[in-house]
């Protein structure tokens, strides 16, 4: 009876605070509501703001009154084990380690109710033996079915369960890696944690891994509203809407036009999971809301140290299903260069996670979309607790077993400023020792990144023990910083590097430049999509590059001749400019085939350069490339071979996946002064490969530098 009374009191308190939260939400977002409150007197506003802060403080505190603490319980059933902390109940298959049920807030199971019970919540991966991949096959899918369950810890504060599988050489479907999947439930926690330990002992066969994920498929009758950021959230179509005849597949299976969706609001839209991809640095919380039940299901990732390829690598998150993903490794937006390859006998171990699966709810009458705000608050709580101290595995080190690196990064470019420039907003990170920029192709180890402040100071904390190089890239400057010193991080290590200086590639003053060196093509002109194939979320927005079919727009903008860009006249970002560039793709022909394309850049040189006999320098930074080639010619398009060619590069597939960047490429081309002339000049940039509409390049930045001995600019 006491327990029931307390629960009622808690619900009443929740209701009051969340109603106040709803008022605050209206206060922030609705002008009319702000005016109404101001008419009631400033004290009303002050009271609401105070109680809102009180609510946030309460929501960030996961520990409740000890007297109201629920007891952690572990129950064994036939083929299952059930963990219950009084807030929610987690059911796991035994010994496989699949998440088959999550009971919460009156919902018997927030997970999908159709299909195999092993298709609701699971870890999986895609793998191959080297050279064994069948043409057009994505490899062997391994659902990681464990063979042994063990309770690692069970006490009043925590239950941690391990599901392990040891590789058997006779298996044809299991990857040659030992895998230990862990699930952790804490007392008074509205969610659970999961992580996995992958290990290859020395002497095992060579293998390739394409994809490693933790997947949750939610109840499609409940969860219809998806939120992955403040700006990217909406009601979503149902999976049945994608199946013919309701849906029509487009240029590739992931993209489907919704012809006859169950909910008419989606009629005519294009649904594609890649429209909702995110950069690793931004994947902190994403998930779904059941608006009818006022229940949220969220995946919170407090650190991206275990993800492959650094902060800019793009991964899938939530998409139609309703599906919620934690992707730890993938080749998306990078291609074959990010296949995780292990040689014969190569030993390896890595911990993926933990990630936190968080569930929250509001009483009826409170705007359920505010669950997103509470999930963001909880994300801050989880980040403050990182690295977690409750994990039982010695392979996940606590904070006192880690180290840190601090310093200040400056940029030295005497053609811009006589003094060193603070690397404001730069990303500075530790990754495995390698070459310049190798971090964007590194996947076997851990990476630790920090964003420098306005004065260039950075602090990289909670670094695992190991050997690292220091890397950085600076918005506004081309290239990568690389400190070749091997830093040995051991428990308690605190390395202060002092001032570091990055000297970006430069051999002379800028004659002209196109774009902004930020590793994306976002500043270039992005055409509006074909109105027949749109996603309403991205209409009239700066990120409209996520719309389907933009690769077809090039032929519509330039049906007969390629783009000509005059550096003295054109603006690469403006709709009204004669230059309309974002993706440099093939031109579709009337017969359905494709032609390569050539961009002409026109500029003038005055007579100050006529006697120069050295080289100008052409810097070309590419934001992505997909089975493409870049050829450079000067003043004569017929010259063969060209002055410079990259050869065929890249398999990022960024164009088809609605991205604005993939892997970064930087080229420096010597342009002999003898090939230039007084007056008008033209540089031809040709992409000749034209089999698929998805072949092409995205430019980040182009600059022509005069030799240092020339001081006069046109």
CSV table of N, CA and C in Angstrom, one decimal, residues 309-385:
chain,number,residue,atom,x,y,z
A,309,UNK,N,37.1,5.5,-38.1
A,309,UNK,CA,37.4,6.5,-39.1
A,309,UNK,C,37.1,8.0,-38.6
A,310,UNK,N,37.1,8.3,-37.3
A,310,UNK,CA,37.1,9.6,-36.9
A,310,UNK,C,35.8,10.3,-36.8
A,311,UNK,N,35.8,11.6,-36.5
A,311,UNK,CA,34.6,12.4,-36.2
A,311,UNK,C,33.7,12.7,-37.4
A,312,UNK,N,34.2,12.7,-38.6
A,312,UNK,CA,33.4,13.0,-39.8
A,312,UNK,C,32.8,11.8,-40.5
A,313,UNK,N,33.2,10.6,-40.1
A,313,UNK,CA,32.7,9.4,-40.7
A,313,UNK,C,31.1,9.4,-40.5
A,314,UNK,N,30.4,9.1,-41.6
A,314,UNK,CA,29.0,9.1,-41.5
A,314,UNK,C,28.4,7.7,-41.3
A,315,UNK,N,27.4,7.6,-40.5
A,315,UNK,CA,26.8,6.3,-40.1
A,315,UNK,C,25.2,6.5,-40.2
A,316,UNK,N,24.6,5.3,-40.4
A,316,UNK,CA,23.1,5.3,-40.2
A,316,UNK,C,22.7,5.3,-38.8
A,317,UNK,N,21.5,5.8,-38.5
A,317,UNK,CA,21.0,5.9,-37.1
A,317,UNK,C,19.6,5.3,-37.1
A,318,UNK,N,18.6,6.2,-36.9
A,318,UNK,CA,17.2,5.7,-36.9
A,318,UNK,C,16.7,5.9,-38.3
A,319,UNK,N,15.8,5.1,-38.7
A,319,UNK,CA,15.1,5.2,-40.0
A,319,UNK,C,13.8,4.4,-40.0
A,320,UNK,N,13.0,4.4,-41.1
A,320,UNK,CA,11.8,3.7,-41.2
A,320,UNK,C,11.9,2.2,-40.7
A,321,UNK,N,11.0,1.8,-40.0
A,321,UNK,CA,11.0,0.4,-39.4
A,321,UNK,C,9.8,0.2,-38.4
A,322,UNK,N,9.8,0.9,-37.3
A,322,UNK,CA,10.8,1.9,-36.9
A,322,UNK,C,12.1,1.2,-36.4
A,323,UNK,N,13.2,1.6,-36.9
A,323,UNK,CA,14.5,1.0,-36.6
A,323,UNK,C,15.4,2.0,-35.9
A,324,UNK,N,16.2,1.5,-34.9
A,324,UNK,CA,17.1,2.3,-34.2
A,324,UNK,C,18.5,1.5,-34.2
A,325,UNK,N,19.5,2.2,-34.7
A,325,UNK,CA,20.8,1.5,-34.9
A,325,UNK,C,21.9,2.2,-34.1
A,326,UNK,N,22.8,1.4,-33.6
A,326,UNK,CA,24.1,1.8,-33.2
A,326,UNK,C,25.1,1.1,-34.2
A,327,UNK,N,25.7,1.9,-35.1
A,327,UNK,CA,26.6,1.4,-36.1
A,327,UNK,C,28.0,1.7,-35.6
A,328,UNK,N,28.8,0.7,-35.3
A,328,UNK,CA,30.2,0.9,-34.8
A,328,UNK,C,31.2,0.9,-35.9
A,329,UNK,N,30.9,0.2,-37.0
A,329,UNK,CA,31.8,0.2,-38.1
A,329,UNK,C,31.0,-0.1,-39.4
A,330,UNK,N,31.3,0.7,-40.5
A,330,UNK,CA,30.7,0.4,-41.7
A,330,UNK,C,31.5,1.0,-42.8
A,331,UNK,N,31.3,0.6,-44.1
A,331,UNK,CA,32.0,1.2,-45.2
A,331,UNK,C,31.2,2.3,-45.9
A,332,UNK,N,30.1,2.7,-45.3
A,332,UNK,CA,29.2,3.7,-45.9
A,332,UNK,C,30.0,5.0,-46.0
A,333,UNK,N,29.9,5.7,-47.1
A,333,UNK,CA,30.5,7.0,-47.4
A,333,UNK,C,32.0,6.9,-47.4
A,334,UNK,N,32.6,5.7,-47.6
A,334,UNK,CA,34.0,5.5,-47.6
A,334,UNK,C,34.4,4.4,-48.6
A,335,UNK,N,33.6,3.4,-48.7
A,335,UNK,CA,33.9,2.3,-49.6
A,335,UNK,C,34.9,1.3,-49.1
A,336,UNK,N,35.5,0.6,-50.1
A,336,UNK,CA,36.3,-0.6,-49.8
A,336,UNK,C,37.5,-0.2,-48.9
A,337,UNK,N,37.9,1.0,-48.9
A,337,UNK,CA,39.1,1.4,-48.1
A,337,UNK,C,38.8,1.2,-46.6
A,338,UNK,N,37.5,1.1,-46.2
A,338,UNK,CA,37.2,0.9,-44.8
A,338,UNK,C,36.7,-0.5,-44.5
A,339,UNK,N,37.0,-1.4,-45.4
A,339,UNK,CA,36.8,-2.8,-45.0
A,339,UNK,C,37.8,-3.2,-44.0
A,340,UNK,N,37.3,-3.7,-42.8
A,340,UNK,CA,38.2,-4.0,-41.7
A,340,UNK,C,38.9,-5.4,-42.1
A,341,UNK,N,40.2,-5.3,-42.5
A,341,UNK,CA,40.9,-6.4,-43.0
A,341,UNK,C,41.9,-6.9,-42.0
A,342,UNK,N,41.9,-8.2,-41.7
A,342,UNK,CA,42.9,-8.8,-40.8
A,342,UNK,C,43.7,-9.9,-41.6
A,343,UNK,N,45.0,-9.8,-41.4
A,343,UNK,CA,45.8,-10.8,-42.1
A,343,UNK,C,45.8,-12.1,-41.3
A,344,UNK,N,46.3,-13.2,-42.0
A,344,UNK,CA,46.5,-14.5,-41.4
A,344,UNK,C,47.3,-14.4,-40.1
A,345,UNK,N,46.7,-14.8,-39.0
A,345,UNK,CA,47.5,-14.8,-37.8
A,345,UNK,C,47.4,-13.5,-37.0
A,346,UNK,N,46.8,-12.5,-37.5
A,346,UNK,CA,46.8,-11.2,-36.8
A,346,UNK,C,45.9,-11.2,-35.6
A,347,UNK,N,46.4,-10.8,-34.5
A,347,UNK,CA,45.7,-10.7,-33.2
A,347,UNK,C,45.0,-9.4,-33.1
A,348,UNK,N,43.9,-9.3,-32.4
A,348,UNK,CA,43.2,-8.0,-32.3
A,348,UNK,C,42.1,-8.1,-31.2
A,349,UNK,N,41.9,-7.0,-30.5
A,349,UNK,CA,40.8,-7.0,-29.5
A,349,UNK,C,40.3,-5.5,-29.5
A,350,UNK,N,38.9,-5.4,-29.5
A,350,UNK,CA,38.3,-4.1,-29.4
A,350,UNK,C,37.0,-4.2,-28.7
A,351,UNK,N,36.7,-3.2,-27.9
A,351,UNK,CA,35.4,-3.1,-27.2
A,351,UNK,C,34.6,-2.0,-27.9
A,352,UNK,N,33.4,-2.4,-28.3
A,352,UNK,CA,32.4,-1.5,-28.9
A,352,UNK,C,31.3,-1.2,-27.9
A,353,UNK,N,31.2,0.1,-27.6
A,353,UNK,CA,30.3,0.6,-26.6
A,353,UNK,C,31.0,0.9,-25.3
A,354,UNK,N,30.2,1.0,-24.2
A,354,UNK,CA,28.8,0.8,-24.1
A,354,UNK,C,28.0,2.0,-24.7
A,355,UNK,N,26.8,1.6,-25.1
A,355,UNK,CA,25.7,2.6,-25.5
A,355,UNK,C,24.6,2.4,-24.5
A,356,UNK,N,23.8,3.4,-24.3
A,356,UNK,CA,22.7,3.4,-23.3
A,356,UNK,C,21.4,3.4,-24.0
A,357,UNK,N,20.6,2.5,-23.8
A,357,UNK,CA,19.2,2.4,-24.3
A,357,UNK,C,18.3,3.0,-23.3
A,358,UNK,N,17.8,4.2,-23.5
A,358,UNK,CA,17.1,5.0,-22.6
A,358,UNK,C,15.6,5.1,-22.9
A,359,UNK,N,14.7,4.8,-21.9
A,359,UNK,CA,13.3,4.9,-22.1
A,359,UNK,C,12.8,6.0,-21.2
A,360,UNK,N,11.9,6.9,-21.7
A,360,UNK,CA,11.3,7.9,-20.9
A,360,UNK,C,9.8,8.0,-21.2
A,361,UNK,N,9.1,8.7,-20.3
A,361,UNK,CA,7.6,8.8,-20.5
A,361,UNK,C,7.1,10.1,-19.8
A,362,UNK,N,6.0,10.6,-20.3
A,362,UNK,CA,5.3,11.7,-19.7
A,362,UNK,C,3.9,11.3,-19.3
A,363,UNK,N,3.3,12.0,-18.4
A,363,UNK,CA,1.8,11.8,-18.2
A,363,UNK,C,1.0,12.3,-19.3
A,364,UNK,N,-0.2,11.9,-19.4
A,364,UNK,CA,-1.1,12.4,-20.4
A,364,UNK,C,-1.3,13.9,-20.2
A,365,UNK,N,-1.4,14.7,-21.3
A,365,UNK,CA,-1.6,16.1,-21.2
A,365,UNK,C,-0.3,16.9,-21.4
A,366,UNK,N,0.9,16.2,-21.4
A,366,UNK,CA,2.1,16.9,-21.6
A,366,UNK,C,2.6,16.6,-23.0
A,367,UNK,N,3.0,17.6,-23.7
A,367,UNK,CA,3.5,17.4,-25.1
A,367,UNK,C,4.5,16.3,-25.2
A,368,UNK,N,4.2,15.2,-25.9
A,368,UNK,CA,5.1,14.1,-25.9
A,368,UNK,C,6.4,14.4,-26.6
A,369,UNK,N,6.4,15.4,-27.5
A,369,UNK,CA,7.6,15.7,-28.2
A,369,UNK,C,8.7,16.3,-27.3
A,370,UNK,N,8.3,16.7,-26.1
A,370,UNK,CA,9.3,17.2,-25.1
A,370,UNK,C,10.1,16.0,-24.6
A,371,UNK,N,9.7,14.8,-24.9
A,371,UNK,CA,10.6,13.7,-24.5
A,371,UNK,C,11.9,13.8,-25.2
A,372,UNK,N,12.0,14.4,-26.3
A,372,UNK,CA,13.3,14.6,-27.0
A,372,UNK,C,14.2,15.5,-26.1
A,373,UNK,N,13.6,16.6,-25.5
A,373,UNK,CA,14.4,17.4,-24.7
A,373,UNK,C,15.0,16.7,-23.5
A,374,UNK,N,14.1,15.9,-22.9
A,374,UNK,CA,14.6,15.1,-21.7
A,374,UNK,C,15.6,14.1,-22.1
A,375,UNK,N,15.5,13.5,-23.3
A,375,UNK,CA,16.6,12.6,-23.8
A,375,UNK,C,17.9,13.3,-24.0
A,376,UNK,N,17.8,14.5,-24.4
A,376,UNK,CA,19.1,15.3,-24.6
A,376,UNK,C,19.7,15.6,-23.2
A,377,UNK,N,18.8,15.9,-22.2
A,377,UNK,CA,19.3,16.1,-20.9
A,377,UNK,C,20.0,14.9,-20.3
A,378,UNK,N,19.4,13.7,-20.6
A,378,UNK,CA,20.0,12.5,-20.1
A,378,UNK,C,21.3,12.2,-20.8
A,379,UNK,N,21.4,12.6,-22.1
A,379,UNK,CA,22.7,12.5,-22.8
A,379,UNK,C,23.8,13.2,-22.1
A,380,UNK,N,23.5,14.4,-21.6
A,380,UNK,CA,24.5,15.1,-20.9
A,380,UNK,C,24.9,14.4,-19.6
A,381,UNK,N,24.0,13.8,-18.9
A,381,UNK,CA,24.3,13.0,-17.7
A,381,UNK,C,25.2,11.8,-18.1
A,382,UNK,N,24.9,11.1,-19.2
A,382,UNK,CA,25.7,10.0,-19.6
A,382,UNK,C,27.1,10.4,-20.0
A,383,UNK,N,27.3,11.6,-20.6
A,383,UNK,CA,28.6,12.1,-21.0
A,383,UNK,C,29.4,12.4,-19.8
A,384,UNK,N,28.8,13.0,-18.8
A,384,UNK,CA,29.5,13.3,-17.5
A,384,UNK,C,30.0,12.0,-16.8
A,385,UNK,N,29.3,11.0,-17.0
A,385,UNK,CA,29.6,9.7,-16.3
A,385,UNK,C,30.7,8.9,-17.1
